[in-house]
């Protein structure tokens, strides 16, 4: 029998915290009213916010040293969807799922699609994988895929992407993300310009096959798995490529794919300005592509990114339609708990960014008052919006305390029993 984390359990747990929440919510409401902000408008926005969950995020990750399997890991895409459902039920922000092919390739697309649908979920985005060799694969990606020197390898990589698109249509997805591991480990290994030309040619073939209504996202990354150089190394190259491709190609920003100290909010603002921002893979990092939970290291950066996004949203910039997704990997936490935590942090940054007094900020900017301009941002960032987030979740049928309710449900113990072989199955993480 399927173990359900049911509405009854959530409601029972919520009752324990509801009085305190209402009290905090009323108090915050009065505070915000003094600032001319109506709390209900923010709660509505929090409730409407959506961020997609990566199927590969519900499994345990691993480093290049080791992988420590967690109990009850999903063994196939259907079990991954079950875990995504838990994240959705408790946070009420994550109905979309991002799939990785071939890790998540179903025998029947129709079956997977309806499996998700009956749970209130949908397949949002496809991701191709040409950074690993699969057991049945003819040619190796050891020295690259779309940019490989051998045209036969390039063709194989393109074909894999076309297969993802075909499957994506059947699953009802709306975007396709291409991230490649192509690059060089040593100076001289790759001809820098020729490699990019070959990569772009491959992308053109994928772009030409893009189904109606689909958007193509490309994802830059400065290093790893290649340690000296990558073919799509930064947002500038990414921007160039999306322009070369056409109006349905966009640059995706994974927060872990930049050098330390890079001003990512500036990159976001520029891509918005140039009409080429695809959206995000949210996560956090101290050094590189650490794939830690969103907001765990640099919450102020996350807020500043949302400050740019909300600014564009409020201005109603034409074509501004960012796809929000999480992309993280968990080594020491329960993946479901980490994904819920990240989803909450992303909504938090979004709501805080809506608290920025933009008229004031504009005045400070006009007068070159750097101090008060920063204060305008800090005031929004330092507002504790937790009661808004919790109220939004609770009203939508989610949990006031997602991690607490999840732990009390016993879901992990149940899946550990139900999925005994899971420890041996690779969840598929890079
Ligand atoms: C990469 C990149 C991609 C993701 C893989 C698993 O570093 O972030 O988005 O698909 O990892
Ligand atoms: Mn990513
Ligand atoms: Mn990454």
CSV table of C-alpha atoms and ligand atoms in Angstrom, one decimal:
chain,number,residue,atom,x,y,z
A,1,UNK,CA,0.0,0.0,0.0
A,2,UNK,CA,1.2,3.5,-0.8
A,3,UNK,CA,2.2,5.6,2.2
A,4,UNK,CA,0.5,8.9,2.0
A,5,UNK,CA,1.5,12.0,3.7
A,6,UNK,CA,-2.1,13.1,3.9
A,7,UNK,CA,-3.9,16.4,4.4
A,8,UNK,CA,-5.2,15.1,7.7
A,9,UNK,CA,-1.7,14.7,9.1
A,10,UNK,CA,-0.7,18.2,7.9
A,11,UNK,CA,-3.8,19.8,9.4
A,12,UNK,CA,-3.3,18.1,12.7
A,13,UNK,CA,0.3,19.2,12.9
A,14,UNK,CA,-0.6,22.7,11.8
A,15,UNK,CA,-3.1,23.1,14.6
A,16,UNK,CA,-0.3,23.0,17.1
A,17,UNK,CA,1.3,26.2,15.6
A,18,UNK,CA,-1.7,28.1,14.3
A,19,UNK,CA,-2.4,30.4,17.2
A,20,UNK,CA,1.2,31.5,17.4
A,21,UNK,CA,1.3,32.0,13.7
A,22,UNK,CA,-1.8,34.1,13.6
A,23,UNK,CA,-0.4,36.2,16.4
A,24,UNK,CA,2.9,36.8,14.6
A,25,UNK,CA,1.1,37.4,11.3
A,26,UNK,CA,-1.1,40.1,12.8
A,27,UNK,CA,1.9,41.7,14.4
A,28,UNK,CA,3.8,41.8,11.2
A,29,UNK,CA,0.7,43.0,9.4
A,30,UNK,CA,0.6,46.0,11.7
A,31,UNK,CA,4.3,46.7,11.3
A,32,UNK,CA,4.0,46.6,7.5
A,33,UNK,CA,0.9,48.7,7.5
A,34,UNK,CA,2.9,51.5,9.1
A,35,UNK,CA,5.3,51.2,6.2
A,36,UNK,CA,2.4,51.4,3.7
A,37,UNK,CA,2.5,47.7,2.8
A,38,UNK,CA,-0.5,45.5,2.9
A,39,UNK,CA,0.5,42.1,4.2
A,40,UNK,CA,-2.2,40.3,2.3
A,41,UNK,CA,-0.8,41.3,-1.1
A,42,UNK,CA,2.5,39.7,-0.1
A,43,UNK,CA,0.9,36.6,1.1
A,44,UNK,CA,-0.9,36.3,-2.2
A,45,UNK,CA,2.4,36.6,-4.0
A,46,UNK,CA,4.1,34.0,-1.8
A,47,UNK,CA,1.2,31.6,-2.4
A,48,UNK,CA,1.5,32.1,-6.2
A,49,UNK,CA,5.3,31.7,-6.4
A,50,UNK,CA,6.6,28.5,-8.1
A,51,UNK,CA,10.0,26.9,-8.2
A,52,UNK,CA,10.6,23.5,-9.8
A,53,UNK,CA,12.3,20.6,-8.2
A,54,UNK,CA,15.1,18.5,-9.8
A,55,UNK,CA,14.3,14.8,-10.0
A,56,UNK,CA,18.0,14.1,-9.3
A,57,UNK,CA,17.8,16.2,-6.1
A,58,UNK,CA,15.6,13.7,-4.2
A,59,UNK,CA,18.5,11.1,-4.2
A,60,UNK,CA,21.7,11.4,-2.2
A,61,UNK,CA,24.5,13.0,-4.1
A,62,UNK,CA,28.2,12.2,-3.7
A,63,UNK,CA,31.6,13.7,-4.1
A,64,UNK,CA,34.4,12.4,-6.3
A,65,UNK,CA,35.6,10.6,-3.1
A,66,UNK,CA,32.5,8.8,-1.9
A,67,UNK,CA,28.8,8.6,-1.9
A,68,UNK,CA,27.0,7.7,1.3
A,69,UNK,CA,23.6,6.4,0.4
A,70,UNK,CA,20.7,7.5,2.5
A,71,UNK,CA,17.8,5.3,3.6
A,72,UNK,CA,14.8,5.0,1.3
A,73,UNK,CA,16.3,6.6,-1.8
A,74,UNK,CA,14.1,6.5,-4.8
A,75,UNK,CA,15.0,3.7,-7.2
A,76,UNK,CA,13.3,4.9,-10.3
A,77,UNK,CA,11.6,8.0,-11.7
A,78,UNK,CA,8.2,7.1,-10.3
A,79,UNK,CA,9.6,6.9,-6.8
A,80,UNK,CA,11.4,10.2,-7.4
A,81,UNK,CA,8.0,11.7,-8.3
A,82,UNK,CA,6.6,10.4,-5.1
A,83,UNK,CA,9.3,12.2,-3.1
A,84,UNK,CA,8.7,15.4,-5.2
A,85,UNK,CA,5.1,15.1,-4.2
A,86,UNK,CA,6.1,15.3,-0.5
A,87,UNK,CA,8.1,18.5,-1.2
A,88,UNK,CA,5.0,19.9,-3.0
A,89,UNK,CA,2.4,18.9,-0.4
A,90,UNK,CA,4.3,20.5,2.5
A,91,UNK,CA,5.6,23.6,0.8
A,92,UNK,CA,2.9,24.2,-1.9
A,93,UNK,CA,5.5,26.0,-4.1
A,94,UNK,CA,6.9,23.1,-6.1
A,95,UNK,CA,4.5,21.4,-8.5
A,96,UNK,CA,7.0,21.4,-11.4
A,97,UNK,CA,9.6,18.7,-11.9
A,98,UNK,CA,12.8,18.9,-13.9
A,99,UNK,CA,13.8,15.5,-15.4
A,100,UNK,CA,17.3,14.3,-16.3
A,101,UNK,CA,17.5,11.9,-19.3
A,102,UNK,CA,18.5,9.1,-19.5
A,103,UNK,CA,18.4,8.8,-15.7
A,104,UNK,CA,14.7,9.4,-15.7
A,105,UNK,CA,13.7,7.8,-19.0
A,106,UNK,CA,10.4,6.1,-18.5
A,107,UNK,CA,9.1,3.0,-20.4
A,108,UNK,CA,5.9,4.9,-21.0
A,109,UNK,CA,5.8,8.6,-21.1
A,110,UNK,CA,2.0,8.7,-20.9
A,111,UNK,CA,2.2,6.6,-17.7
A,112,UNK,CA,4.7,9.0,-16.1
A,113,UNK,CA,2.8,12.0,-17.2
A,114,UNK,CA,-0.4,10.9,-15.6
A,115,UNK,CA,1.4,9.5,-12.5
A,116,UNK,CA,2.6,13.1,-11.9
A,117,UNK,CA,-0.7,14.7,-12.9
A,118,UNK,CA,-2.8,12.7,-10.4
A,119,UNK,CA,-0.5,14.0,-7.7
A,120,UNK,CA,-0.9,17.6,-8.8
A,121,UNK,CA,2.5,17.7,-10.4
A,122,UNK,CA,3.8,18.2,-13.9
A,123,UNK,CA,7.0,17.8,-15.8
A,124,UNK,CA,8.4,21.2,-16.4
A,125,UNK,CA,11.8,20.9,-17.9
A,126,UNK,CA,14.0,18.3,-19.6
A,127,UNK,CA,17.8,18.0,-19.1
A,128,UNK,CA,20.1,16.1,-21.4
A,129,UNK,CA,23.1,14.2,-20.2
A,130,UNK,CA,26.2,14.0,-22.5
A,131,UNK,CA,28.6,14.3,-19.6
A,132,UNK,CA,28.6,10.6,-18.8
A,133,UNK,CA,28.8,7.4,-20.8
A,134,UNK,CA,25.8,5.2,-20.5
A,135,UNK,CA,26.2,1.4,-20.4
A,136,UNK,CA,24.7,0.9,-23.9
A,137,UNK,CA,26.4,3.9,-25.5
A,138,UNK,CA,28.3,3.5,-28.8
A,139,UNK,CA,30.8,6.4,-28.5
A,140,UNK,CA,32.4,7.9,-25.5
A,141,UNK,CA,32.1,11.5,-24.1
A,142,UNK,CA,35.4,11.3,-22.4
A,143,UNK,CA,36.8,14.1,-24.6
A,144,UNK,CA,33.6,16.0,-25.0
A,145,UNK,CA,30.2,15.8,-26.6
A,146,UNK,CA,28.7,18.6,-28.6
A,147,UNK,CA,32.2,20.1,-29.1
A,148,UNK,CA,34.0,16.8,-29.7
A,149,UNK,CA,36.6,16.7,-32.4
A,150,UNK,CA,34.9,13.6,-33.9
A,151,UNK,CA,31.8,14.4,-35.9
A,152,UNK,CA,30.3,11.0,-35.0
A,153,UNK,CA,30.4,11.8,-31.3
A,154,UNK,CA,28.9,15.2,-31.9
A,155,UNK,CA,26.1,13.6,-33.9
A,156,UNK,CA,25.4,11.2,-31.1
A,157,UNK,CA,25.2,14.0,-28.6
A,158,UNK,CA,22.8,16.0,-30.8
A,159,UNK,CA,20.6,12.9,-31.3
A,160,UNK,CA,20.4,12.4,-27.6
A,161,UNK,CA,19.1,15.9,-27.2
A,162,UNK,CA,16.6,15.4,-30.0
A,163,UNK,CA,15.4,12.3,-28.2
A,164,UNK,CA,15.0,14.4,-25.0
A,165,UNK,CA,12.9,16.9,-26.9
A,166,UNK,CA,10.7,14.2,-28.3
A,167,UNK,CA,10.2,12.7,-24.9
A,168,UNK,CA,9.6,16.2,-23.5
A,169,UNK,CA,6.7,16.8,-25.8
A,170,UNK,CA,5.1,13.5,-24.7
A,171,UNK,CA,5.6,14.5,-21.0
A,172,UNK,CA,4.2,18.0,-21.5
A,173,UNK,CA,7.5,19.8,-20.7
A,174,UNK,CA,8.1,23.4,-21.8
A,175,UNK,CA,11.8,23.8,-21.8
A,176,UNK,CA,15.0,21.9,-22.5
A,177,UNK,CA,18.2,22.6,-20.7
A,178,UNK,CA,21.6,21.7,-22.1
A,179,UNK,CA,24.6,21.5,-19.8
A,180,UNK,CA,27.7,19.9,-21.2
A,181,UNK,CA,30.9,18.8,-19.4
A,182,UNK,CA,32.9,19.7,-22.5
A,183,UNK,CA,36.2,21.4,-21.8
A,184,UNK,CA,39.9,20.9,-21.4
A,185,UNK,CA,42.0,19.7,-18.4
A,186,UNK,CA,45.2,21.1,-19.8
A,187,UNK,CA,46.3,24.2,-21.6
A,188,UNK,CA,46.6,23.4,-25.3
A,189,UNK,CA,44.2,20.4,-25.1
A,190,UNK,CA,41.5,22.2,-27.0
A,191,UNK,CA,41.5,24.7,-29.8
A,192,UNK,CA,39.5,27.4,-27.9
A,193,UNK,CA,37.7,28.9,-30.9
A,194,UNK,CA,37.2,25.7,-32.9
A,195,UNK,CA,35.7,23.9,-29.9
A,196,UNK,CA,33.1,26.7,-29.4
A,197,UNK,CA,32.3,26.7,-33.1
A,198,UNK,CA,31.6,22.9,-33.0
A,199,UNK,CA,29.5,23.3,-29.8
A,200,UNK,CA,27.4,26.0,-31.4
A,201,UNK,CA,26.9,24.0,-34.6
A,202,UNK,CA,25.5,21.2,-32.4
A,203,UNK,CA,23.3,23.6,-30.5
A,204,UNK,CA,21.9,24.9,-33.8
A,205,UNK,CA,20.8,21.4,-34.8
A,206,UNK,CA,19.1,21.1,-31.4
A,207,UNK,CA,17.5,24.5,-31.7
A,208,UNK,CA,16.1,23.7,-35.2
A,209,UNK,CA,14.3,20.7,-33.7
A,210,UNK,CA,12.8,22.7,-30.8
A,211,UNK,CA,9.1,21.8,-30.6
A,212,UNK,CA,6.5,24.6,-30.7
A,213,UNK,CA,6.1,26.3,-27.3
A,214,UNK,CA,9.5,25.0,-26.1
A,215,UNK,CA,12.4,27.2,-24.9
A,216,UNK,CA,16.0,26.1,-25.1
A,217,UNK,CA,18.2,26.9,-22.1
A,218,UNK,CA,21.9,26.6,-22.1
A,219,UNK,CA,23.9,26.6,-18.8
A,220,UNK,CA,27.4,27.9,-18.5
A,221,UNK,CA,29.9,26.8,-16.0
A,222,UNK,CA,33.5,27.9,-15.5
A,223,UNK,CA,35.1,24.6,-14.5
A,224,UNK,CA,34.3,21.0,-13.6
A,225,UNK,CA,34.5,18.3,-14.8
A,226,UNK,CA,37.1,19.9,-17.0
A,227,UNK,CA,39.6,21.7,-14.7
A,228,UNK,CA,41.4,24.1,-17.0
A,229,UNK,CA,38.7,25.4,-19.3
A,230,UNK,CA,35.1,24.8,-20.4
A,231,UNK,CA,33.5,25.4,-23.7
A,232,UNK,CA,30.6,27.4,-22.3
A,233,UNK,CA,32.6,29.1,-19.6
A,234,UNK,CA,30.6,32.2,-18.6
A,235,UNK,CA,27.5,34.2,-19.2
A,236,UNK,CA,29.1,36.3,-21.9
A,237,UNK,CA,29.7,33.3,-24.1
A,238,UNK,CA,26.3,31.9,-23.2
A,239,UNK,CA,24.7,35.2,-24.2
A,240,UNK,CA,26.6,35.2,-27.5
A,241,UNK,CA,25.4,31.6,-28.2
A,242,UNK,CA,21.7,32.3,-27.3
A,243,UNK,CA,21.8,35.3,-29.7
A,244,UNK,CA,23.3,33.2,-32.4
A,245,UNK,CA,20.6,30.6,-32.0
A,246,UNK,CA,17.5,32.7,-32.0
A,247,UNK,CA,14.7,34.1,-29.9
A,248,UNK,CA,13.7,30.9,-28.2
A,249,UNK,CA,17.2,30.3,-26.8
A,250,UNK,CA,18.0,31.7,-23.3
A,251,UNK,CA,20.9,31.7,-20.8
A,252,UNK,CA,20.3,29.8,-17.6
A,253,UNK,CA,22.1,30.8,-14.4
A,254,UNK,CA,23.2,28.1,-12.0
A,255,UNK,CA,24.3,30.0,-8.9
A,256,UNK,CA,27.2,27.6,-8.4
A,257,UNK,CA,28.7,28.0,-11.8
A,258,UNK,CA,30.7,31.2,-11.3
A,259,UNK,CA,34.1,32.0,-9.7
A,260,UNK,CA,33.9,33.0,-6.0
A,261,UNK,CA,33.0,36.7,-5.5
A,262,UNK,CA,31.5,37.1,-9.0
A,263,UNK,CA,28.6,39.6,-8.8
A,264,UNK,CA,25.8,37.2,-9.9
A,265,UNK,CA,23.0,39.8,-9.5
A,266,UNK,CA,24.8,41.9,-12.1
A,267,UNK,CA,24.8,39.0,-14.5
A,268,UNK,CA,21.1,38.5,-13.8
A,269,UNK,CA,20.3,42.1,-14.4
A,270,UNK,CA,22.3,42.2,-17.7
A,271,UNK,CA,20.6,39.0,-19.0
A,272,UNK,CA,17.2,40.5,-18.1
A,273,UNK,CA,18.1,43.8,-19.9
A,274,UNK,CA,19.2,41.9,-23.0
A,275,UNK,CA,16.1,39.7,-23.0
A,276,UNK,CA,18.0,36.5,-22.6
A,277,UNK,CA,17.5,35.3,-19.0
A,278,UNK,CA,16.2,31.7,-19.1
A,279,UNK,CA,15.9,31.4,-15.3
A,280,UNK,CA,17.8,29.7,-12.6
A,281,UNK,CA,19.2,26.6,-11.0
A,282,UNK,CA,19.1,27.8,-7.4
A,283,UNK,CA,21.5,26.4,-4.9
A,284,UNK,CA,24.3,27.9,-2.8
A,285,UNK,CA,28.1,27.5,-2.5
A,286,UNK,CA,31.1,28.6,-0.7
A,287,UNK,CA,33.7,27.7,-3.3
A,288,UNK,CA,32.4,26.2,-6.5
A,289,UNK,CA,29.5,24.0,-7.7
A,290,UNK,CA,28.9,23.0,-4.1
A,291,UNK,CA,25.2,22.4,-4.7
A,292,UNK,CA,24.2,23.4,-1.2
A,293,UNK,CA,20.7,24.4,-0.1
A,294,UNK,CA,19.6,27.8,-1.4
A,295,UNK,CA,20.3,30.6,1.0
A,296,UNK,CA,22.5,28.5,3.2
A,297,UNK,CA,25.8,30.5,2.6
A,298,UNK,CA,24.9,33.8,1.0
A,299,UNK,CA,21.2,34.7,1.7
A,300,UNK,CA,21.9,38.4,1.0
A,301,UNK,CA,23.1,37.5,-2.5
A,302,UNK,CA,19.9,35.5,-3.1
A,303,UNK,CA,17.9,38.5,-2.0
A,304,UNK,CA,19.9,40.8,-4.3
A,305,UNK,CA,19.2,38.5,-7.2
A,306,UNK,CA,15.5,38.6,-6.4
A,307,UNK,CA,15.7,42.3,-6.1
A,308,UNK,CA,16.6,42.4,-9.8
A,309,UNK,CA,14.0,39.9,-10.7
A,310,UNK,CA,11.2,41.6,-8.8
A,311,UNK,CA,12.3,44.9,-10.2
A,312,UNK,CA,11.8,43.5,-13.7
A,313,UNK,CA,8.6,41.8,-12.7
A,314,UNK,CA,7.0,45.0,-11.4
A,315,UNK,CA,8.1,46.9,-14.4
A,316,UNK,CA,6.4,44.3,-16.6
A,317,UNK,CA,9.3,43.9,-18.9
A,318,UNK,CA,8.0,42.2,-22.1
A,319,UNK,CA,9.1,38.6,-22.5
A,320,UNK,CA,10.3,38.4,-18.9
A,321,UNK,CA,9.4,34.9,-17.9
A,322,UNK,CA,12.1,33.3,-15.8
A,323,UNK,CA,12.0,29.6,-15.1
A,324,UNK,CA,12.8,29.0,-11.5
A,325,UNK,CA,14.3,25.6,-10.6
A,326,UNK,CA,16.4,24.2,-7.8
A,327,UNK,CA,19.6,22.2,-8.6
A,328,UNK,CA,21.3,20.8,-5.6
A,329,UNK,CA,22.9,17.7,-4.3
A,330,UNK,CA,22.8,16.4,-0.8
A,331,UNK,CA,25.5,14.5,1.0
A,332,UNK,CA,24.7,14.9,4.7
A,333,UNK,CA,21.0,15.8,4.8
A,334,UNK,CA,17.7,14.2,3.9
A,335,UNK,CA,17.1,15.3,0.3
A,336,UNK,CA,13.4,16.0,0.9
A,337,UNK,CA,14.2,18.2,3.9
A,338,UNK,CA,16.9,20.1,1.9
A,339,UNK,CA,14.7,20.6,-1.1
A,340,UNK,CA,11.9,21.9,1.1
A,341,UNK,CA,14.3,24.2,2.9
A,342,UNK,CA,15.6,25.6,-0.4
A,343,UNK,CA,12.1,26.1,-1.8
A,344,UNK,CA,11.2,28.1,1.3
A,345,UNK,CA,14.4,30.2,1.1
A,346,UNK,CA,13.7,31.1,-2.5
A,347,UNK,CA,10.2,32.2,-1.7
A,348,UNK,CA,11.6,34.2,1.2
A,349,UNK,CA,14.0,36.1,-1.0
A,350,UNK,CA,11.2,36.7,-3.4
A,351,UNK,CA,8.9,38.2,-0.8
A,352,UNK,CA,11.6,40.2,0.8
A,353,UNK,CA,12.4,41.7,-2.6
A,354,UNK,CA,8.8,42.7,-2.9
A,355,UNK,CA,9.3,44.7,0.3
A,356,UNK,CA,11.8,47.0,-1.2
A,357,UNK,CA,10.5,50.5,-1.3
A,358,UNK,CA,11.3,51.1,-4.9
A,359,UNK,CA,10.2,54.7,-5.1
A,360,UNK,CA,12.4,55.5,-2.2
A,361,UNK,CA,15.3,53.6,-3.6
A,362,UNK,CA,15.0,55.4,-6.9
A,363,UNK,CA,15.1,58.8,-5.1
A,364,UNK,CA,18.3,57.7,-3.2
A,365,UNK,CA,19.8,56.6,-6.5
A,366,UNK,CA,18.9,59.9,-8.2
A,367,UNK,CA,20.6,61.8,-5.4
A,368,UNK,CA,23.6,59.5,-5.3
A,369,UNK,CA,22.9,58.7,-1.7
A,370,UNK,CA,24.7,55.4,-1.4
A,371,UNK,CA,24.1,55.0,2.3
A,372,UNK,CA,20.3,55.4,2.2
A,373,UNK,CA,20.1,53.3,-1.0
A,374,UNK,CA,21.7,50.4,0.7
A,375,UNK,CA,19.5,51.0,3.8
A,376,UNK,CA,16.4,50.7,1.6
A,377,UNK,CA,17.6,47.3,0.5
A,378,UNK,CA,18.7,46.2,4.0
A,379,UNK,CA,15.3,47.2,5.4
A,380,UNK,CA,13.6,44.8,3.2
A,381,UNK,CA,16.2,42.0,3.6
A,382,UNK,CA,16.1,42.3,7.4
A,383,UNK,CA,12.4,42.0,7.7
A,384,UNK,CA,11.4,38.7,9.1
A,385,UNK,CA,8.8,37.5,6.6
A,386,UNK,CA,8.5,34.0,8.0
A,387,UNK,CA,4.8,34.6,9.2
A,388,UNK,CA,3.9,35.5,5.5
A,389,UNK,CA,5.6,32.3,4.2
A,390,UNK,CA,4.1,30.1,6.8
A,391,UNK,CA,0.6,31.6,6.4
A,392,UNK,CA,0.8,31.2,2.6
A,393,UNK,CA,1.8,27.5,3.0
A,394,UNK,CA,-0.9,26.9,5.5
A,395,UNK,CA,-3.7,28.5,3.5
A,396,UNK,CA,-2.7,26.4,0.5
A,397,UNK,CA,-2.8,23.2,2.5
A,398,UNK,CA,0.9,23.0,3.2
A,399,UNK,CA,2.8,22.9,6.4
A,400,UNK,CA,3.5,25.7,8.8
A,401,UNK,CA,6.7,23.9,9.6
A,402,UNK,CA,7.5,21.7,6.6
A,403,UNK,CA,10.5,19.9,8.1
A,404,UNK,CA,8.8,19.3,11.5
A,405,UNK,CA,5.7,17.9,9.8
A,406,UNK,CA,7.7,15.8,7.5
A,407,UNK,CA,9.7,14.3,10.4
A,408,UNK,CA,6.6,13.6,12.4
A,409,UNK,CA,5.0,11.8,9.4
A,410,UNK,CA,7.5,8.9,9.4
A,411,UNK,CA,7.8,9.1,5.6
A,412,UNK,CA,11.5,8.4,5.5
A,413,UNK,CA,11.1,5.2,7.7
A,414,UNK,CA,8.3,4.0,5.5
A,415,UNK,CA,10.3,4.5,2.3
A,416,UNK,CA,13.3,2.9,3.8
A,417,UNK,CA,11.2,-0.3,4.3
A,418,UNK,CA,9.5,0.0,1.0
A,419,UNK,CA,12.7,0.6,-1.0
A,420,UNK,CA,15.2,-1.8,0.4
A,421,UNK,CA,17.5,-1.9,-2.6
A,422,UNK,CA,17.8,1.9,-2.8
A,423,UNK,CA,21.2,2.2,-1.2
A,424,UNK,CA,22.8,0.6,-4.2
A,425,UNK,CA,21.2,2.7,-6.8
A,426,UNK,CA,23.0,5.7,-8.1
A,427,UNK,CA,20.7,8.7,-8.0
A,428,UNK,CA,22.7,10.4,-10.8
A,429,UNK,CA,24.5,13.4,-9.6
A,430,UNK,CA,27.5,15.3,-11.0
B,1,LIG,C1,25.7,20.1,-13.5
B,1,LIG,C2,24.8,21.2,-13.9
B,1,LIG,C3,23.5,20.7,-14.5
B,1,LIG,C4,23.0,19.4,-13.8
B,1,LIG,C5,24.1,18.5,-13.5
B,1,LIG,C6,23.6,17.3,-12.8
B,1,LIG,O1,26.7,20.6,-12.7
B,1,LIG,O2,24.4,22.0,-12.8
B,1,LIG,O3,22.5,21.6,-14.4
B,1,LIG,O4,22.1,18.9,-14.8
B,1,LIG,O5,25.1,19.1,-12.8
B,2,LIG,MN1,22.6,23.2,-12.9
B,3,LIG,MN1,25.7,22.7,-11.1
